XYZ file of C-alpha atoms in Angstrom:
489
model
C 32.906 -35.221 57.671
C 30.382 -33.044 55.915
C 32.855 -32.251 53.144
C 33.218 -35.961 52.512
C 29.456 -36.333 52.302
C 29.143 -33.565 49.732
C 32.114 -34.743 47.688
C 30.522 -37.967 46.543
C 27.182 -38.805 44.993
C 24.840 -39.853 47.796
C 22.558 -42.843 47.762
C 19.497 -41.949 49.833
C 16.741 -44.346 50.796
C 13.670 -43.272 52.732
C 12.929 -45.483 55.696
C 9.934 -47.702 55.250
C 9.257 -47.838 58.976
C 6.896 -45.494 60.763
C 8.442 -42.806 62.916
C 8.122 -43.235 66.654
C 7.623 -40.405 69.137
C 10.685 -39.609 71.219
C 10.593 -40.327 74.938
C 12.135 -38.161 77.611
C 15.437 -39.531 78.876
C 15.317 -40.815 82.431
C 17.176 -43.276 84.649
C 16.982 -46.753 83.122
C 17.302 -50.140 84.774
C 18.275 -53.754 84.184
C 16.959 -57.171 85.188
C 19.056 -60.336 85.319
C 17.569 -63.431 83.651
C 20.836 -65.362 83.161
C 19.718 -68.493 85.029
C 16.277 -68.591 83.472
C 17.772 -67.870 80.059
C 20.202 -70.803 80.476
C 23.389 -68.825 79.775
C 24.869 -68.690 83.296
C 27.345 -71.508 82.509
C 27.713 -72.042 86.256
C 30.645 -73.989 87.630
C 32.968 -73.175 84.755
C 35.819 -70.728 84.503
C 34.598 -68.656 81.538
C 37.315 -66.635 79.842
C 35.323 -64.806 77.174
C 32.250 -64.714 74.932
C 31.484 -63.796 71.352
C 28.012 -63.049 69.985
C 26.742 -63.467 66.437
C 23.748 -64.763 64.494
C 25.272 -68.064 63.366
C 21.978 -69.615 62.211
C 20.689 -66.569 60.333
C 17.348 -66.405 62.141
C 17.658 -62.724 63.069
C 18.672 -62.988 66.723
C 22.099 -63.189 68.332
C 23.639 -66.391 69.639
C 26.602 -66.710 72.014
C 29.773 -68.770 72.023
C 31.421 -68.914 75.462
C 35.030 -70.002 75.946
C 35.912 -72.044 79.025
C 39.208 -72.778 80.737
C 40.601 -76.057 82.033
C 37.732 -78.386 81.299
C 37.033 -81.526 79.333
C 33.526 -80.216 78.689
C 32.707 -78.527 75.392
C 32.476 -74.769 75.169
C 28.783 -73.846 75.101
C 27.232 -72.512 71.920
C 24.048 -70.861 73.121
C 21.466 -70.767 70.342
C 18.948 -67.975 70.873
C 15.420 -69.426 70.925
C 13.858 -66.011 70.319
C 11.777 -66.128 73.510
C 14.388 -64.941 76.013
C 15.921 -68.399 76.451
C 18.893 -70.219 74.953
C 19.829 -73.835 74.220
C 23.395 -75.147 74.252
C 23.890 -76.742 70.816
C 27.692 -76.935 70.727
C 27.825 -80.714 70.462
C 24.875 -80.977 68.093
C 26.273 -78.286 65.768
C 29.908 -79.459 65.964
C 31.600 -76.446 67.601
C 32.862 -77.979 70.832
C 36.227 -76.213 71.223
C 39.131 -77.577 73.243
C 40.241 -77.633 76.876
C 41.754 -74.205 77.560
C 39.925 -71.816 75.268
C 40.887 -68.161 75.723
C 38.819 -66.326 73.093
C 36.624 -66.782 70.036
C 35.619 -64.610 67.101
C 32.778 -64.771 64.561
C 33.512 -63.819 60.961
C 32.382 -64.890 57.488
C 35.845 -65.666 56.131
C 34.555 -67.584 53.068
C 31.865 -65.019 52.159
C 29.058 -67.532 51.867
C 26.662 -65.488 53.998
C 26.961 -67.234 57.356
C 29.309 -66.642 60.278
C 32.279 -68.934 60.761
C 34.069 -69.269 64.108
C 37.692 -69.181 65.211
C 38.453 -70.521 68.700
C 41.810 -69.676 70.285
C 43.243 -72.070 72.845
C 46.010 -71.223 75.271
C 47.561 -74.696 75.342
C 46.016 -76.770 72.597
C 45.776 -76.235 68.853
C 43.387 -73.468 67.741
C 40.234 -74.406 65.843
C 38.676 -72.833 62.748
C 35.049 -73.883 62.252
C 33.446 -73.354 58.857
C 29.704 -72.794 59.095
C 27.511 -74.534 56.530
C 23.807 -73.945 57.140
C 24.325 -73.800 60.894
C 26.529 -76.908 61.135
C 30.239 -76.478 61.892
C 33.180 -78.366 60.425
C 36.692 -77.902 61.799
C 38.947 -76.965 58.870
C 41.929 -75.214 60.467
C 43.829 -78.333 61.411
C 42.338 -80.823 59.013
C 42.831 -78.642 55.932
C 46.067 -77.109 57.224
C 44.756 -73.564 56.919
C 46.091 -71.650 59.885
C 48.405 -71.557 62.925
C 49.695 -75.069 62.429
C 52.932 -74.892 64.387
C 51.324 -73.904 67.694
C 54.111 -71.543 68.676
C 53.431 -69.727 71.933
C 50.098 -69.560 73.746
C 47.078 -67.834 72.198
C 45.181 -65.254 74.263
C 43.115 -63.300 71.735
C 41.810 -63.336 68.180
C 39.855 -61.046 65.834
C 38.886 -60.811 62.181
C 39.584 -57.695 60.114
C 40.087 -56.854 56.441
C 43.377 -54.977 56.783
C 43.997 -54.625 53.012
C 40.395 -53.790 51.985
C 40.221 -56.605 49.455
C 36.833 -57.729 50.779
C 38.223 -60.812 52.526
C 38.469 -61.133 56.292
C 41.984 -61.660 57.571
C 42.904 -62.941 61.026
C 45.229 -61.693 63.765
C 46.153 -63.858 66.753
C 47.573 -62.453 70.013
C 49.997 -64.610 71.976
C 52.161 -65.108 75.025
C 55.721 -66.403 74.596
C 55.871 -65.783 70.844
C 55.303 -63.163 68.179
C 51.675 -62.395 67.378
C 50.613 -63.716 63.992
C 48.772 -62.206 61.015
C 47.080 -64.437 58.456
C 46.026 -63.089 55.066
C 42.871 -64.523 53.517
C 43.768 -65.782 50.045
C 40.165 -65.940 48.847
C 40.282 -69.625 47.912
C 39.355 -70.903 51.365
C 42.916 -70.669 52.671
C 45.262 -68.309 54.500
C 48.892 -67.300 54.212
C 51.097 -66.372 57.152
C 52.294 -62.740 56.799
C 55.605 -61.725 58.366
C 56.669 -58.570 56.518
C 54.060 -55.941 57.525
C 55.453 -54.986 60.922
C 52.758 -56.310 63.275
C 54.540 -59.354 64.739
C 54.491 -57.884 68.251
C 56.660 -60.201 70.357
C 55.566 -58.914 73.768
C 53.024 -60.928 75.780
C 49.665 -59.821 74.388
C 46.491 -59.935 76.487
C 44.188 -58.469 73.840
C 43.975 -56.281 70.756
C 41.509 -54.434 68.532
C 41.257 -53.827 64.811
C 40.141 -50.182 64.571
C 40.416 -47.288 62.123
C 41.604 -44.807 64.747
C 42.706 -42.160 62.210
C 39.567 -42.367 60.043
C 41.462 -42.854 56.778
C 39.429 -45.849 55.607
C 41.688 -48.757 56.572
C 42.006 -50.790 59.740
C 44.791 -50.096 62.192
C 45.750 -52.347 65.090
C 45.998 -51.603 68.814
C 47.717 -54.300 70.899
C 47.511 -54.473 74.715
C 50.488 -56.191 76.313
C 51.082 -57.611 79.779
C 53.870 -55.932 81.803
C 55.162 -54.214 78.662
C 54.230 -51.234 76.526
C 51.245 -51.466 74.217
C 51.491 -51.082 70.449
C 49.495 -48.924 68.025
C 50.140 -49.989 64.447
C 48.969 -47.455 61.864
C 48.016 -49.009 58.540
C 50.087 -47.336 55.806
C 49.529 -49.948 53.098
C 47.622 -47.591 50.796
C 50.721 -45.369 50.679
C 52.914 -48.288 49.697
C 54.178 -48.854 53.221
C 53.542 -51.347 56.004
C 52.186 -50.835 59.541
C 53.939 -48.027 61.410
C 54.265 -48.369 65.204
C 52.904 -45.121 66.702
C 52.093 -45.887 70.347
C 55.021 -44.039 71.923
C 54.774 -41.090 69.550
C 51.078 -40.668 70.362
C 51.496 -41.300 74.127
C 49.242 -44.374 74.183
C 51.963 -46.980 74.863
C 50.981 -47.059 78.548
C 52.990 -48.439 81.468
C 50.313 -50.234 83.505
C 49.695 -53.993 83.375
C 47.402 -53.973 80.350
C 44.418 -56.312 80.124
C 42.300 -55.054 77.219
C 41.296 -51.971 75.253
C 37.991 -50.734 73.870
C 37.294 -47.864 71.451
C 34.274 -45.562 71.349
C 33.427 -41.925 70.581
C 32.311 -40.980 74.091
C 32.440 -37.205 73.444
C 30.616 -37.326 70.072
C 33.295 -35.366 68.221
C 33.556 -37.828 65.335
C 36.649 -39.845 66.274
C 37.181 -42.882 68.459
C 38.602 -42.609 71.973
C 40.380 -45.427 73.825
C 39.738 -46.895 77.275
C 42.387 -49.215 78.694
C 41.504 -51.785 81.338
C 44.523 -52.432 83.543
C 45.783 -54.032 86.688
C 46.462 -50.672 88.269
C 45.091 -47.338 87.130
C 42.881 -47.397 84.046
C 43.363 -44.946 81.181
C 40.953 -43.000 79.002
C 42.706 -41.517 75.989
C 40.633 -38.798 74.350
C 41.234 -38.665 70.600
C 41.557 -35.019 69.560
C 42.236 -35.795 65.897
C 45.445 -35.210 63.925
C 47.042 -38.128 65.812
C 46.689 -36.411 69.180
C 45.606 -38.294 72.331
C 45.241 -37.017 75.907
C 44.764 -39.224 78.987
C 41.698 -37.822 80.776
C 40.858 -40.825 82.993
C 41.296 -38.979 86.258
C 39.325 -35.899 85.224
C 36.597 -38.081 83.701
C 36.270 -40.166 86.881
C 37.137 -43.582 85.396
C 40.734 -44.050 86.541
C 39.762 -46.511 89.277
C 36.895 -48.792 88.373
C 36.014 -50.213 91.800
C 37.289 -50.707 95.328
C 40.195 -52.680 93.862
C 42.577 -52.030 90.996
C 41.908 -54.940 88.660
C 39.854 -54.235 85.545
C 39.854 -57.177 83.152
C 37.748 -55.733 80.342
C 35.437 -52.838 79.522
C 32.844 -52.119 76.845
C 31.093 -49.009 75.471
C 27.356 -48.626 74.783
C 24.699 -45.969 75.208
C 22.641 -48.024 77.632
C 20.148 -45.281 78.582
C 19.524 -43.839 75.124
C 20.589 -40.285 75.962
C 22.948 -39.988 72.989
C 26.237 -40.510 74.871
C 28.290 -43.690 75.197
C 28.481 -45.192 78.680
C 31.164 -47.578 79.940
C 30.892 -50.889 81.773
C 33.952 -52.359 83.489
C 34.332 -56.051 84.360
C 36.497 -56.217 87.469
C 38.390 -58.786 89.487
C 39.412 -61.097 86.679
C 40.421 -64.443 88.114
C 42.203 -62.800 91.046
C 39.710 -61.005 93.324
C 35.982 -60.614 93.800
C 35.325 -56.961 93.025
C 32.171 -55.130 92.046
C 31.690 -54.261 88.384
C 30.909 -50.624 87.592
C 28.530 -49.013 85.124
C 29.938 -45.581 84.362
C 27.134 -43.385 83.019
C 28.219 -40.576 80.719
C 27.134 -37.200 82.087
C 27.475 -35.582 78.662
C 30.142 -33.117 79.830
C 33.242 -35.308 79.638
C 32.705 -36.907 83.063
C 31.159 -40.173 84.255
C 29.364 -41.296 87.402
C 28.946 -44.717 88.987
C 25.397 -45.631 87.991
C 25.380 -49.316 88.957
C 22.986 -48.926 91.864
C 20.593 -46.538 90.090
C 20.447 -48.946 87.131
C 19.659 -51.841 89.534
C 22.801 -53.728 88.563
C 24.415 -55.908 91.210
C 27.078 -54.221 93.321
C 28.229 -57.500 94.845
C 31.747 -58.741 94.245
C 32.414 -60.788 91.119
C 35.489 -62.133 89.355
C 34.606 -61.119 85.826
C 37.057 -61.719 83.012
C 35.079 -60.266 80.109
C 32.032 -58.197 79.284
C 30.155 -57.243 76.143
C 27.063 -55.254 75.228
C 24.666 -57.248 73.076
C 21.013 -56.807 72.094
C 20.061 -60.432 72.681
C 16.299 -59.810 72.755
C 16.242 -57.647 69.626
C 14.416 -54.670 71.147
C 17.139 -52.164 70.261
C 18.364 -51.552 73.819
C 21.882 -52.909 74.523
C 21.912 -55.720 77.078
C 24.983 -56.841 79.007
C 26.770 -60.190 79.330
C 29.774 -60.808 81.603
C 31.781 -63.989 82.142
C 33.092 -65.128 85.508
C 36.566 -66.398 86.367
C 35.643 -68.138 89.630
C 32.972 -70.487 88.295
C 30.260 -68.448 90.010
C 28.157 -68.185 86.869
C 28.054 -65.670 84.043
C 25.624 -62.751 84.247
C 23.167 -61.628 81.585
C 21.569 -58.268 82.369
C 18.519 -57.360 80.304
C 18.151 -53.658 79.559
C 14.624 -52.440 80.314
C 15.114 -49.037 78.649
C 12.309 -48.341 76.130
C 13.317 -49.265 72.587
C 11.994 -45.908 71.347
C 15.272 -44.394 72.545
C 17.479 -46.437 70.182
C 18.256 -46.884 66.513
C 19.761 -50.226 65.531
C 21.719 -50.257 62.288
C 22.570 -53.491 60.490
C 25.117 -53.193 57.688
C 25.634 -55.668 54.879
C 28.334 -55.698 52.218
C 27.522 -56.670 48.657
C 28.677 -60.224 49.040
C 30.451 -62.370 46.466
C 27.339 -62.870 44.320
C 27.099 -59.111 43.709
C 30.776 -58.618 42.947
C 31.830 -57.744 46.494
C 32.736 -59.385 49.762
C 32.913 -58.706 53.534
C 29.210 -59.423 53.859
C 28.965 -58.323 57.505
C 30.629 -54.994 56.800
C 33.410 -55.287 59.384
C 35.340 -52.018 59.388
C 32.401 -49.905 58.180
C 32.054 -46.362 59.521
C 28.531 -45.452 60.654
C 27.546 -41.847 61.393
C 24.340 -40.368 62.752
C 23.440 -36.842 61.574
C 20.700 -34.471 62.621
C 18.296 -34.494 59.670
C 17.518 -30.787 59.980
C 20.927 -29.239 60.708
C 23.165 -31.895 59.081
C 25.307 -31.811 62.241
C 27.129 -34.958 63.329
C 25.383 -36.508 66.339
C 27.322 -39.742 66.938
C 29.845 -42.080 65.348
C 30.363 -45.849 65.457
C 32.558 -48.404 63.710
C 31.533 -51.961 62.909
C 34.174 -54.078 64.610
C 34.501 -57.831 64.928
C 34.695 -57.951 68.720
C 31.034 -58.952 69.028
C 27.782 -58.818 67.077
C 29.393 -58.470 63.616
C 27.442 -56.205 61.286
C 25.475 -54.263 63.910
C 25.757 -50.954 65.771
C 23.295 -49.172 68.053
C 22.778 -45.462 68.655
C 20.993 -43.850 71.553
C 18.698 -41.504 69.664
C 16.401 -39.259 71.709
C 14.355 -37.035 69.464
C 15.004 -37.041 65.743
C 14.674 -37.394 62.867
C 18.176 -38.401 61.845
C 20.095 -39.429 58.753
C 22.313 -42.516 58.975
C 25.439 -42.661 56.802
C 27.609 -45.731 56.189
C 31.021 -45.809 54.538
C 31.865 -49.382 53.601
C 35.558 -50.414 53.573
C 37.224 -49.679 50.259
C 34.122 -47.923 48.879
C 34.225 -44.123 48.619
C 30.500 -43.832 47.892
C 28.534 -43.510 51.158
C 25.092 -44.939 51.673
C 22.487 -42.732 53.402
C 19.179 -43.688 54.948
C 17.163 -40.608 55.813
C 14.357 -39.646 58.176
C 15.096 -42.210 60.893
C 13.943 -41.860 64.510
C 14.298 -43.766 67.752
C 12.592 -47.142 67.879
C 13.595 -48.104 64.354
C 15.839 -50.930 63.150
C 17.241 -50.407 59.674
C 19.452 -52.387 57.323
C 21.870 -50.571 55.041
C 23.420 -52.462 52.144
C 26.516 -51.533 50.235
C 25.645 -49.782 46.923
């Protein structure tokens, strides 16, 4: 990584914010204001959530997908005071009756987040955002997924060809998954010749640059069948090469979802698989080498049962190491969720009780870390499959232990695109030794354009590589408690 930094001319900007004194790391706790915040969505079977700042006011809003209801999906607008208001009907993003997932992404590069809503039974919906008001354009303008073949389970935006335009991948049951290329004129074209039309029943997938070569690869989690890892070889004149079996990450459990994060701070992304059955933690050792260390790390079984629906990485306590939260039970059993705290030595411990998180049984289908109150500490939101109410857990860890990095591409007006920087690589370096401290990627799964580092001590340098741009951007002399924005040069 350091050779790459020295190879190119660096753009360095001194932070304009005052440095904050580092706090000693100690056990941190959560409180649960979901009901008071008006995001519990009680009584509904909530399949998923996606967070993004749709109205551009600087705080994150939430779109929640519901199953089997004639009610609209809620669009929770963040009021900035710890509360939310459901504005789905007023803003025109109501969804359909069996929504399975949603994804925020600025597909038309006009500076605001658009929304794609996948529906298991009905036609999917693509909402174009214009000044905070949504217009459905997928069906009406015949842009995407018109034939409704199969049943959609998952969706995510990613610029797979680094042309600055967000493309879309849709995971399905009962049909091949589908890739749509953004044509740049407001439309999409269905792509069938790049090798990613996985025809197994897909529960979820992730766009991720697992091999750190500057383009997005694709990891697909399939139900009752092997998973797929599609390496992006387009820059070499190829297509996507299926590598899951060769790299021993195909897996044989009943896959539910996958999440990537550099839990051992070695500069590459590791993979946690949530399964019905034993979970897997694949440590990425570089050079296309993965080792399953779930048992040794203590995360093979997430609770008293064996159903993990989803998991998410974040450094919740600000100690510099990614922790893992598992949403358990799904829509099958009421099981306790688990917060696995990273011990910093390759192992994890169950820290739910010490963090004052509920250890009661739930039936959670999804979970995501999101800084809804803007204090830098990652909060937690989980959706429930029994209609018992979703849970928002507010992280009370001092913000002086975190650095929040917002990335922004050049945008169309400046000759570039991909305004929210999806696919960007963000690295934290020790400012004195130049040693790599931590690594993140900006993915579209939630909170597009933002990453958070636990950052005890300091100062640090923050480096961003934007997709398709070999010149890195560096912001120097950054310490915990700061929020910085880095724009593409």
